[in-house]
mmCIF file of C-alpha atoms in Angstrom:
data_model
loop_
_atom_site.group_PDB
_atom_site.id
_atom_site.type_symbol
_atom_site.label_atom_id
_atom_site.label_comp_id
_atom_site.label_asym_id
_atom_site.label_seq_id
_atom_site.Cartn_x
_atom_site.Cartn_y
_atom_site.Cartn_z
ATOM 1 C CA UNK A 161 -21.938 -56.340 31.279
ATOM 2 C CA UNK A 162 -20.498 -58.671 29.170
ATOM 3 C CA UNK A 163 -20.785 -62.453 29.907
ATOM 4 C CA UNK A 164 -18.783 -65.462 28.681
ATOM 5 C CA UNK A 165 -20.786 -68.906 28.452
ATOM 6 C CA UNK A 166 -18.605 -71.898 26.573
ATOM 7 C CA UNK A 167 -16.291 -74.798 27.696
ATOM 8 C CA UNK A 168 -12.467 -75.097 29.289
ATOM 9 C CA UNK A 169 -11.763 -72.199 26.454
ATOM 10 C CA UNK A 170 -13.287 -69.365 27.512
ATOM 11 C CA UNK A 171 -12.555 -70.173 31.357
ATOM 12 C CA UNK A 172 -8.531 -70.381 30.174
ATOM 13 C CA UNK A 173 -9.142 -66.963 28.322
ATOM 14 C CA UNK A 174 -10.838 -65.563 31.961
ATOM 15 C CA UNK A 175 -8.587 -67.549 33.995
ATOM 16 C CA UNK A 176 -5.427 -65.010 34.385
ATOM 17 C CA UNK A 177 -7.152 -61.519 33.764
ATOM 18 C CA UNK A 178 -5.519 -60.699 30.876
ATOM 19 C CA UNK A 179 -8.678 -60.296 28.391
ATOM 20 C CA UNK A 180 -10.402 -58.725 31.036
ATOM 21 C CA UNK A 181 -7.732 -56.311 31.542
ATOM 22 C CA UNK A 182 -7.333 -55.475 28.154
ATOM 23 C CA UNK A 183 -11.103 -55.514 27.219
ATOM 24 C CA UNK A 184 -11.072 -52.643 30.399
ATOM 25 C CA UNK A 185 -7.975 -50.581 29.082
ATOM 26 C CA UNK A 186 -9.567 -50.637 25.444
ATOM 27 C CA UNK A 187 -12.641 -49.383 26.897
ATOM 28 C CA UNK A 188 -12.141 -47.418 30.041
ATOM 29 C CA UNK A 189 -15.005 -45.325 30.039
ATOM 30 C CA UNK A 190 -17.523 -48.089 29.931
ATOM 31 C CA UNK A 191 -16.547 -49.164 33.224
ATOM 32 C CA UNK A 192 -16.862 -53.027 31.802
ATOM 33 C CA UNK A 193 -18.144 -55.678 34.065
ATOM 34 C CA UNK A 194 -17.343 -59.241 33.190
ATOM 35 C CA UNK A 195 -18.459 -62.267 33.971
ATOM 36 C CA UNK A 196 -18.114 -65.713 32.834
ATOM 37 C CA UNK A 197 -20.719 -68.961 33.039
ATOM 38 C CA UNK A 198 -18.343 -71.478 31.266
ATOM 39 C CA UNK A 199 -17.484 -74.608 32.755
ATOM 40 C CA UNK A 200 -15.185 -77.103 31.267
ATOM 41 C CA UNK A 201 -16.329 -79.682 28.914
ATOM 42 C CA UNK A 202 -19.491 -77.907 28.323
ATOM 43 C CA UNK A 203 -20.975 -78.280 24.869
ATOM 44 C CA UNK A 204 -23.359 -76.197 23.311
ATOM 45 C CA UNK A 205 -25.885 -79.508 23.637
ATOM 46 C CA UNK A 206 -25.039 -80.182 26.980
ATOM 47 C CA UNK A 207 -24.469 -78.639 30.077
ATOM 48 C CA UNK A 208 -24.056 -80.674 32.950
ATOM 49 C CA UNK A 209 -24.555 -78.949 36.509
ATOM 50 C CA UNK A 210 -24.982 -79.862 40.142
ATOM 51 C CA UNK A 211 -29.087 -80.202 41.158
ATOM 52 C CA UNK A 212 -30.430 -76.685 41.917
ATOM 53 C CA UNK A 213 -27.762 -74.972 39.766
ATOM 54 C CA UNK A 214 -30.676 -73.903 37.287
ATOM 55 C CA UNK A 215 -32.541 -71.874 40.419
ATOM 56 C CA UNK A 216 -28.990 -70.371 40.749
ATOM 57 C CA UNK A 217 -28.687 -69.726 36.880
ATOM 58 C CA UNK A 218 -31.623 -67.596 37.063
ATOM 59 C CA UNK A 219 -30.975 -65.596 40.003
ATOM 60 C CA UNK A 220 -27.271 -64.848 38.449
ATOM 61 C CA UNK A 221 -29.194 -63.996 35.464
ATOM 62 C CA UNK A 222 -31.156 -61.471 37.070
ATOM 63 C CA UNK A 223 -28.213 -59.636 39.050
ATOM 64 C CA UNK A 224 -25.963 -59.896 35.698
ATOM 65 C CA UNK A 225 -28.178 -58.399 33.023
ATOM 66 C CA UNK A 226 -25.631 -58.377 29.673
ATOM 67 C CA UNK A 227 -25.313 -56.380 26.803
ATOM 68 C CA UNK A 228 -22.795 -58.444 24.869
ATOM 69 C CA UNK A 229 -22.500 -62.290 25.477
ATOM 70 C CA UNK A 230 -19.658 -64.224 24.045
ATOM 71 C CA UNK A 231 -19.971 -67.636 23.210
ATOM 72 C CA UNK A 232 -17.440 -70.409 22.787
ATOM 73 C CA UNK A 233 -18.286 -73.694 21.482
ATOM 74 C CA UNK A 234 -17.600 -76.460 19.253
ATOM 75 C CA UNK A 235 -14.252 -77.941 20.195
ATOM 76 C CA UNK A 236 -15.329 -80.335 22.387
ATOM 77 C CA UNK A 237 -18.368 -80.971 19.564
ATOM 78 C CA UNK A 238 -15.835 -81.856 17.126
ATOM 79 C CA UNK A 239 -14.793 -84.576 18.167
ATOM 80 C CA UNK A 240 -18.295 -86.168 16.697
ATOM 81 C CA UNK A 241 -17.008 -85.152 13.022
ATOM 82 C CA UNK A 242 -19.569 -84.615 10.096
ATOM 83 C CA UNK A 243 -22.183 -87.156 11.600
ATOM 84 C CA UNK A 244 -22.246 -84.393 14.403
ATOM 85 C CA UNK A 245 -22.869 -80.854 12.683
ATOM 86 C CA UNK A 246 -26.824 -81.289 11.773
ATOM 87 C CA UNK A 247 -26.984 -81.290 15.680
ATOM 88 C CA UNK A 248 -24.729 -79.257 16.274
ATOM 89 C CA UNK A 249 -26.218 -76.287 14.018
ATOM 90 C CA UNK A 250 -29.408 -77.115 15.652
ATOM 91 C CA UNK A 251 -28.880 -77.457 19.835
ATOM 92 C CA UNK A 252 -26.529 -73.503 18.865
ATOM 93 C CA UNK A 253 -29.786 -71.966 17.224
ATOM 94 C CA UNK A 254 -31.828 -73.388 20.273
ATOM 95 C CA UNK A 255 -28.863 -72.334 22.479
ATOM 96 C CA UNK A 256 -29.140 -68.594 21.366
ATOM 97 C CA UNK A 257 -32.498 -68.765 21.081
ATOM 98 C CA UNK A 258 -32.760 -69.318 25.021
ATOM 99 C CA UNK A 259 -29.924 -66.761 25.651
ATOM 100 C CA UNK A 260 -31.540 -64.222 23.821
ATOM 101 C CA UNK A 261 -34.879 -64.814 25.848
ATOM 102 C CA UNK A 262 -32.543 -64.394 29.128
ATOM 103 C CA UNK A 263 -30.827 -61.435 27.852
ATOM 104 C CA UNK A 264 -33.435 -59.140 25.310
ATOM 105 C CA UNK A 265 -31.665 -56.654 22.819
ATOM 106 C CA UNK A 266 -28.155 -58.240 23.871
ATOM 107 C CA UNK A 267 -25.284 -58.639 21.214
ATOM 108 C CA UNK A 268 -23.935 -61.825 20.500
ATOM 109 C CA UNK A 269 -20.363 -62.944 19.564
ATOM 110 C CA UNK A 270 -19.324 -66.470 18.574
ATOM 111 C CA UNK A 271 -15.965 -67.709 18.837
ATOM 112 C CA UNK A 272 -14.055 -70.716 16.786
ATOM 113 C CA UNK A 273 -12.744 -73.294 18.902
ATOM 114 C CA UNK A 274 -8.804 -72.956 17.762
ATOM 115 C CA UNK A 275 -6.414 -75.322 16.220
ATOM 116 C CA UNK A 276 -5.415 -78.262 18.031
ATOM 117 C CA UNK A 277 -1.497 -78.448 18.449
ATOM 118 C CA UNK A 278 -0.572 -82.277 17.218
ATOM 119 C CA UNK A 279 -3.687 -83.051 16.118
ATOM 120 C CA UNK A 280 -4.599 -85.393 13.062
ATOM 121 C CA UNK A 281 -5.436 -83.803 9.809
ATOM 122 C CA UNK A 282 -8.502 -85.557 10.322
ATOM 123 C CA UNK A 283 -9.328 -83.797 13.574
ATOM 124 C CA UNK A 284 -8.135 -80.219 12.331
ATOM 125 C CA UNK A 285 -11.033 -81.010 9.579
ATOM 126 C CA UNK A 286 -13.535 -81.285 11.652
ATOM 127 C CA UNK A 287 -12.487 -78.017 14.032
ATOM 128 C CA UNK A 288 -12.356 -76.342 10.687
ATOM 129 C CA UNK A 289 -15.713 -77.735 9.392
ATOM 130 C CA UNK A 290 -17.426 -76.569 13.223
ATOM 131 C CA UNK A 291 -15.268 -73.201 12.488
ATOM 132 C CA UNK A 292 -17.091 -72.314 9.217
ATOM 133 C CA UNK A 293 -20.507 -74.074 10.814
ATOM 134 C CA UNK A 294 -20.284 -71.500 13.632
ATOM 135 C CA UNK A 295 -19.441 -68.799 11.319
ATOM 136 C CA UNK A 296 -22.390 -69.503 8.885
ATOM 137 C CA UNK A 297 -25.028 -69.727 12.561
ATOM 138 C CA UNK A 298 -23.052 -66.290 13.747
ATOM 139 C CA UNK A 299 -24.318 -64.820 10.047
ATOM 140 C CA UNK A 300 -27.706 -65.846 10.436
ATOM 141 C CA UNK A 301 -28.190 -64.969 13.805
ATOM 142 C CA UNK A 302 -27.017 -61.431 13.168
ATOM 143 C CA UNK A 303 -23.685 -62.089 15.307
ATOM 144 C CA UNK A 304 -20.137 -60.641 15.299
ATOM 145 C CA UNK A 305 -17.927 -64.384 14.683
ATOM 146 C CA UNK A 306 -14.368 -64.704 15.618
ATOM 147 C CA UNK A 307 -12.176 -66.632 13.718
ATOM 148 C CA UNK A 308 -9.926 -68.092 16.617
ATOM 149 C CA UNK A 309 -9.194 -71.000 14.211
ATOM 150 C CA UNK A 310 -7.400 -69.676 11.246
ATOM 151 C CA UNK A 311 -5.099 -67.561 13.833
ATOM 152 C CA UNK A 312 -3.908 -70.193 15.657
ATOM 153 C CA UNK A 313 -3.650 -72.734 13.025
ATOM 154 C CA UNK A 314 -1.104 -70.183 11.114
ATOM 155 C CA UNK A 315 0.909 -69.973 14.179
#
């Protein structure tokens, strides 16, 4: 199983099949399951759901027990600039911290948020400074990290 938790990101990658379908062709003997928890405008400090949804977390939890999780964060975070990374850093180690209580001996992988197309130089700072701060947590966690932002901000 592996399970996608993040913001509007990782529901666009899910959204049409296509990383599903090529995670499955890349891997067709592992008969992949996929799931994804991401909601838009989720940040990695705060998750907003409906009353009872955390009754329904766990029971989802329990059906969907993952051995890789995927994580996408820090766009939305951005947008708080420097001021924001000390918190930042901190509610992602808490973050993983919980995840890894919900899902023992599971691997983790951390995605950049990308480039934003017509942004300010300002604001392609910051997503670069939340890049490099996800990169450094991904490190000390023992994660894989995927550099989404230096791809698309080349293209």
């Amino acid at each position: 199983m592996i399970l996608f938790y993040g913001n509007s990101m990782i529901e666009r990658l899910l959204e049409q099949g296509e990383l599903e379908a090529r995670l499955q062709i890349a891997q067709p003997a592992a008969k992949l399951a996929i799931r994804s928890l991401a909601w838009t405008g989720d940040e990695v400090g705060n998750r907003l759901r409906l009353e009872g949804y955390a009754k329904h977390m766990k029971n989802l939890l329990a059906e969907w027990p993952a051995k890789t999780i995927v994580l996408g964060y820090g766009l939305n975070e951005s947008f708080a600039g420097e001021a924001g990374l000390k918190d930042f850093r901190q509610q992602y180690a808490v973050h993983l911290n919980q995840l890894g209580r919900s899902h023992p001996g599971a691997r983790f992988v951390l995605l950049s948020p990308i480039a934003i197309e017509g942004a300010t130089e300002t604001q392609l700072a910051n997503v670069e400074r939340y890049s490099k701060a996800i990169a450094e947590i991904a490190a000390e966690h023992k994660a894989g990290f995927v550099d989404l932002f230096a791809i698309t901000r080349q293209s």
